Amino acid sequence: MNDPQRYREAWEGYWEATSDEPGEAIWDADPSLSAVPHSELLLPYADASLPVVDLGCGNGTQTRYLATRFAHAIGVDLSHAAIGHARRADTEGVAEFAQLDLTDGDAVRALHERIGDANVYMRAVIHQGEAEARPAVAAAVATMLGARGRAFVAELTPASKDVLRLAAQGPDGPPKKLRRVYDHGLKPADAAEEEVPDLLRAAGLTTLDSGHTALPQTERLSDGTRIDLPARWFVLAVG
Ligand SMILES: C[S@@+](CC[C@H](N)C(=O)[O-])C[C@H]1O[C@@H](n2cnc3c(N)ncnc32)[C@H](O)[C@@H]1O
């Protein structure tokens, strides 16, 4: 998919077809399996009195948890429908949500000007984006950090494709939540092994800590095993 408009429509269509039910999106894991351990990796490096921005926040499940660990939490996403889900799910109004395309440098700079240097949480955004747009997404991380922010970025590795292939080979084909991803023309785990660290470096980001992990999904293989997708994580600063 090399067409920004089709890409936007794919995500809008996906989120429009998704209900408000927690876990309906295959990646919508409980924060205890995601933002909780990720915050423990980020916080030793971060100033929690700065806001945190969840880039590509989807329905905001992780953003709402981040709001409990940082002074203020803002979730931004390309999809208007995703932001609608995020706002409805935030019944206590703990976070702020806004539609924003990370490849729109002016919009990202305007957000940085409004809130100042911020910490960043970005989970599973670059790996599936259009290849041409990935450098701009990495640049958005650097813009939001400025001098004082720190980022936690987790992205699927190509090994995830093998797990997804296995999942799709079940007796009934891909499980329902995974089929929905493919039906909307989305391409998980499309980035090459070293592409994400290379993009982050090229955006002027220095890795302070990193490791391998797996992102637990809300879907299971036909034998009942939870689908966990291999990923790499990075704690980053500008410079
Ligand atoms: C796989 S989902 C992950 C959602 C969320 N980060 C999470 O972990 O639950 C990827 C999200 O990134 C958003 N996204 C993709 N490209 C984007 C862009 N250029 N700007 C902002 N959001 C984007 C999609 O709309 C989608 O909600």
PDB file of N, CA and C in Angstrom, residues 105-156:
ATOM      1  N   GLY A 105       4.408  16.959   9.815  1.00  0.00           N
ATOM      2  CA  GLY A 105       5.420  17.620  10.650  1.00  0.00           C
ATOM      3  C   GLY A 105       4.910  18.898  11.296  1.00  0.00           C
ATOM      4  N   ASP A 106       4.110  19.682  10.568  1.00  0.00           N
ATOM      5  CA  ASP A 106       3.597  20.940  11.137  1.00  0.00           C
ATOM      6  C   ASP A 106       2.693  20.657  12.339  1.00  0.00           C
ATOM      7  N   ALA A 107       1.843  19.636  12.196  1.00  0.00           N
ATOM      8  CA  ALA A 107       0.912  19.310  13.295  1.00  0.00           C
ATOM      9  C   ALA A 107       1.684  18.798  14.508  1.00  0.00           C
ATOM     10  N   VAL A 108       2.721  18.010  14.264  1.00  0.00           N
ATOM     11  CA  VAL A 108       3.514  17.481  15.383  1.00  0.00           C
ATOM     12  C   VAL A 108       4.246  18.632  16.077  1.00  0.00           C
ATOM     13  N   ARG A 109       4.822  19.547  15.284  1.00  0.00           N
ATOM     14  CA  ARG A 109       5.524  20.701  15.874  1.00  0.00           C
ATOM     15  C   ARG A 109       4.556  21.581  16.661  1.00  0.00           C
ATOM     16  N   ALA A 110       3.330  21.722  16.150  1.00  0.00           N
ATOM     17  CA  ALA A 110       2.332  22.553  16.860  1.00  0.00           C
ATOM     18  C   ALA A 110       1.991  21.920  18.210  1.00  0.00           C
ATOM     19  N   LEU A 111       1.900  20.600  18.246  1.00  0.00           N
ATOM     20  CA  LEU A 111       1.614  19.928  19.521  1.00  0.00           C
ATOM     21  C   LEU A 111       2.781  20.136  20.486  1.00  0.00           C
ATOM     22  N   HIS A 112       3.999  20.020  19.955  1.00  0.00           N
ATOM     23  CA  HIS A 112       5.177  20.234  20.816  1.00  0.00           C
ATOM     24  C   HIS A 112       5.210  21.667  21.343  1.00  0.00           C
ATOM     25  N   GLU A 113       4.859  22.615  20.477  1.00  0.00           N
ATOM     26  CA  GLU A 113       4.850  24.020  20.929  1.00  0.00           C
ATOM     27  C   GLU A 113       3.819  24.227  22.034  1.00  0.00           C
ATOM     28  N   ARG A 114       2.683  23.516  21.907  1.00  0.00           N
ATOM     29  CA  ARG A 114       1.608  23.697  22.897  1.00  0.00           C
ATOM     30  C   ARG A 114       1.980  23.095  24.249  1.00  0.00           C
ATOM     31  N   ILE A 115       2.583  21.875  24.247  1.00  0.00           N
ATOM     32  CA  ILE A 115       2.777  21.202  25.545  1.00  0.00           C
ATOM     33  C   ILE A 115       4.236  21.199  25.993  1.00  0.00           C
ATOM     34  N   GLY A 116       5.160  21.601  25.098  1.00  0.00           N
ATOM     35  CA  GLY A 116       6.588  21.589  25.458  1.00  0.00           C
ATOM     36  C   GLY A 116       7.163  20.186  25.351  1.00  0.00           C
ATOM     37  N   ASP A 117       8.401  20.025  25.819  1.00  0.00           N
ATOM     38  CA  ASP A 117       9.050  18.712  25.762  1.00  0.00           C
ATOM     39  C   ASP A 117       8.181  17.691  26.507  1.00  0.00           C
ATOM     40  N   ALA A 118       8.061  16.519  25.908  1.00  0.00           N
ATOM     41  CA  ALA A 118       7.170  15.503  26.482  1.00  0.00           C
ATOM     42  C   ALA A 118       7.831  14.132  26.382  1.00  0.00           C
ATOM     43  N   ASN A 119       7.424  13.239  27.262  1.00  0.00           N
ATOM     44  CA  ASN A 119       7.798  11.838  27.097  1.00  0.00           C
ATOM     45  C   ASN A 119       6.899  11.233  26.031  1.00  0.00           C
ATOM     46  N   VAL A 120       7.384  10.155  25.427  1.00  0.00           N
ATOM     47  CA  VAL A 120       6.630   9.511  24.345  1.00  0.00           C
ATOM     48  C   VAL A 120       6.474   8.029  24.642  1.00  0.00           C
ATOM     49  N   TYR A 121       5.280   7.535  24.396  1.00  0.00           N
ATOM     50  CA  TYR A 121       5.033   6.092  24.380  1.00  0.00           C
ATOM     51  C   TYR A 121       4.544   5.774  22.977  1.00  0.00           C
ATOM     52  N   MET A 122       5.182   4.841  22.323  1.00  0.00           N
ATOM     53  CA  MET A 122       4.713   4.460  20.977  1.00  0.00           C
ATOM     54  C   MET A 122       4.828   2.949  20.851  1.00  0.00           C
ATOM     55  N   ARG A 123       3.675   2.303  20.732  1.00  0.00           N
ATOM     56  CA  ARG A 123       3.635   0.841  20.682  1.00  0.00           C
ATOM     57  C   ARG A 123       3.008   0.415  19.356  1.00  0.00           C
ATOM     58  N   ALA A 124       3.799  -0.276  18.545  1.00  0.00           N
ATOM     59  CA  ALA A 124       3.275  -0.960  17.358  1.00  0.00           C
ATOM     60  C   ALA A 124       2.678  -0.006  16.322  1.00  0.00           C
ATOM     61  N   VAL A 125       3.459   0.982  15.922  1.00  0.00           N
ATOM     62  CA  VAL A 125       2.991   1.927  14.904  1.00  0.00           C
ATOM     63  C   VAL A 125       3.864   1.852  13.646  1.00  0.00           C
ATOM     64  N   ILE A 126       5.203   1.877  13.832  1.00  0.00           N
ATOM     65  CA  ILE A 126       6.086   1.922  12.654  1.00  0.00           C
ATOM     66  C   ILE A 126       6.014   0.626  11.843  1.00  0.00           C
ATOM     67  N   HIS A 127       5.908  -0.501  12.526  1.00  0.00           N
ATOM     68  CA  HIS A 127       6.075  -1.804  11.849  1.00  0.00           C
ATOM     69  C   HIS A 127       5.082  -2.021  10.714  1.00  0.00           C
ATOM     70  N   GLN A 128       3.943  -1.357  10.800  1.00  0.00           N
ATOM     71  CA  GLN A 128       2.896  -1.608   9.806  1.00  0.00           C
ATOM     72  C   GLN A 128       2.637  -0.393   8.897  1.00  0.00           C
ATOM     73  N   GLY A 129       3.338   0.720   9.157  1.00  0.00           N
ATOM     74  CA  GLY A 129       3.076   1.934   8.371  1.00  0.00           C
ATOM     75  C   GLY A 129       3.629   1.807   6.959  1.00  0.00           C
ATOM     76  N   GLU A 130       3.267   2.757   6.136  1.00  0.00           N
ATOM     77  CA  GLU A 130       3.833   2.767   4.787  1.00  0.00           C
ATOM     78  C   GLU A 130       5.328   3.022   4.879  1.00  0.00           C
ATOM     79  N   ALA A 131       6.117   2.281   4.105  1.00  0.00           N
ATOM     80  CA  ALA A 131       7.579   2.376   4.205  1.00  0.00           C
ATOM     81  C   ALA A 131       8.042   3.822   4.039  1.00  0.00           C
ATOM     82  N   GLU A 132       7.444   4.555   3.099  1.00  0.00           N
ATOM     83  CA  GLU A 132       7.866   5.938   2.815  1.00  0.00           C
ATOM     84  C   GLU A 132       7.576   6.858   3.998  1.00  0.00           C
ATOM     85  N   ALA A 133       6.591   6.489   4.818  1.00  0.00           N
ATOM     86  CA  ALA A 133       6.163   7.369   5.908  1.00  0.00           C
ATOM     87  C   ALA A 133       6.926   7.091   7.204  1.00  0.00           C
ATOM     88  N   ARG A 134       7.645   5.984   7.264  1.00  0.00           N
ATOM     89  CA  ARG A 134       8.266   5.585   8.544  1.00  0.00           C
ATOM     90  C   ARG A 134       9.285   6.601   9.053  1.00  0.00           C
ATOM     91  N   PRO A 135      10.134   7.203   8.185  1.00  0.00           N
ATOM     92  CA  PRO A 135      11.077   8.206   8.724  1.00  0.00           C
ATOM     93  C   PRO A 135      10.359   9.372   9.393  1.00  0.00           C
ATOM     94  N   ALA A 136       9.228   9.792   8.850  1.00  0.00           N
ATOM     95  CA  ALA A 136       8.499  10.922   9.442  1.00  0.00           C
ATOM     96  C   ALA A 136       7.925  10.540  10.808  1.00  0.00           C
ATOM     97  N   VAL A 137       7.537   9.286  10.958  1.00  0.00           N
ATOM     98  CA  VAL A 137       7.003   8.849  12.260  1.00  0.00           C
ATOM     99  C   VAL A 137       8.129   8.851  13.297  1.00  0.00           C
ATOM    100  N   ALA A 138       9.318   8.382  12.890  1.00  0.00           N
ATOM    101  CA  ALA A 138      10.466   8.422  13.812  1.00  0.00           C
ATOM    102  C   ALA A 138      10.817   9.878  14.146  1.00  0.00           C
ATOM    103  N   ALA A 139      10.723  10.754  13.157  1.00  0.00           N
ATOM    104  CA  ALA A 139      11.020  12.176  13.396  1.00  0.00           C
ATOM    105  C   ALA A 139      10.024  12.782  14.377  1.00  0.00           C
ATOM    106  N   ALA A 140       8.780  12.317  14.330  1.00  0.00           N
ATOM    107  CA  ALA A 140       7.753  12.841  15.250  1.00  0.00           C
ATOM    108  C   ALA A 140       8.124  12.521  16.695  1.00  0.00           C
ATOM    109  N   VAL A 141       8.720  11.337  16.904  1.00  0.00           N
ATOM    110  CA  VAL A 141       9.156  10.980  18.260  1.00  0.00           C
ATOM    111  C   VAL A 141      10.177  12.017  18.737  1.00  0.00           C
ATOM    112  N   ALA A 142      11.169  12.312  17.887  1.00  0.00           N
ATOM    113  CA  ALA A 142      12.229  13.256  18.269  1.00  0.00           C
ATOM    114  C   ALA A 142      11.657  14.648  18.525  1.00  0.00           C
ATOM    115  N   THR A 143      10.729  15.083  17.678  1.00  0.00           N
ATOM    116  CA  THR A 143      10.134  16.418  17.856  1.00  0.00           C
ATOM    117  C   THR A 143       9.443  16.532  19.205  1.00  0.00           C
ATOM    118  N   MET A 144       8.669  15.490  19.552  1.00  0.00           N
ATOM    119  CA  MET A 144       7.916  15.575  20.809  1.00  0.00           C
ATOM    120  C   MET A 144       8.837  15.544  22.026  1.00  0.00           C
ATOM    121  N   LEU A 145       9.962  14.818  21.928  1.00  0.00           N
ATOM    122  CA  LEU A 145      10.867  14.710  23.082  1.00  0.00           C
ATOM    123  C   LEU A 145      11.554  16.041  23.384  1.00  0.00           C
ATOM    124  N   GLY A 146      12.023  16.728  22.317  1.00  0.00           N
ATOM    125  CA  GLY A 146      12.881  17.882  22.569  1.00  0.00           C
ATOM    126  C   GLY A 146      14.071  17.444  23.400  1.00  0.00           C
ATOM    127  N   ALA A 147      14.593  18.350  24.206  1.00  0.00           N
ATOM    128  CA  ALA A 147      15.799  18.024  24.983  1.00  0.00           C
ATOM    129  C   ALA A 147      15.485  17.210  26.234  1.00  0.00           C
ATOM    130  N   ARG A 148      14.279  17.387  26.796  1.00  0.00           N
ATOM    131  CA  ARG A 148      14.034  16.835  28.138  1.00  0.00           C
ATOM    132  C   ARG A 148      13.225  15.544  28.169  1.00  0.00           C
ATOM    133  N   GLY A 149      12.498  15.224  27.067  1.00  0.00           N
ATOM    134  CA  GLY A 149      11.643  14.045  27.077  1.00  0.00           C
ATOM    135  C   GLY A 149      12.420  12.753  26.839  1.00  0.00           C
ATOM    136  N   ARG A 150      11.828  11.642  27.218  1.00  0.00           N
ATOM    137  CA  ARG A 150      12.377  10.308  26.936  1.00  0.00           C
ATOM    138  C   ARG A 150      11.258   9.469  26.328  1.00  0.00           C
ATOM    139  N   ALA A 151      11.635   8.550  25.436  1.00  0.00           N
ATOM    140  CA  ALA A 151      10.617   7.764  24.724  1.00  0.00           C
ATOM    141  C   ALA A 151      10.742   6.287  25.037  1.00  0.00           C
ATOM    142  N   PHE A 152       9.595   5.613  25.026  1.00  0.00           N
ATOM    143  CA  PHE A 152       9.572   4.154  24.997  1.00  0.00           C
ATOM    144  C   PHE A 152       8.890   3.754  23.695  1.00  0.00           C
ATOM    145  N   VAL A 153       9.628   3.050  22.850  1.00  0.00           N
ATOM    146  CA  VAL A 153       9.091   2.607  21.550  1.00  0.00           C
ATOM    147  C   VAL A 153       9.175   1.090  21.504  1.00  0.00           C
ATOM    148  N   ALA A 154       8.068   0.428  21.179  1.00  0.00           N
ATOM    149  CA  ALA A 154       8.077  -1.034  20.998  1.00  0.00           C
ATOM    150  C   ALA A 154       7.477  -1.351  19.638  1.00  0.00           C
ATOM    151  N   GLU A 155       8.196  -2.121  18.848  1.00  0.00           N
ATOM    152  CA  GLU A 155       7.736  -2.427  17.487  1.00  0.00           C
ATOM    153  C   GLU A 155       7.906  -3.916  17.193  1.00  0.00           C
ATOM    154  N   LEU A 156       6.961  -4.480  16.447  1.00  0.00           N
ATOM    155  CA  LEU A 156       7.046  -5.886  16.054  1.00  0.00           C
ATOM    156  C   LEU A 156       8.264  -6.113  15.175  1.00  0.00           C
TER     157      LEU A 156
END
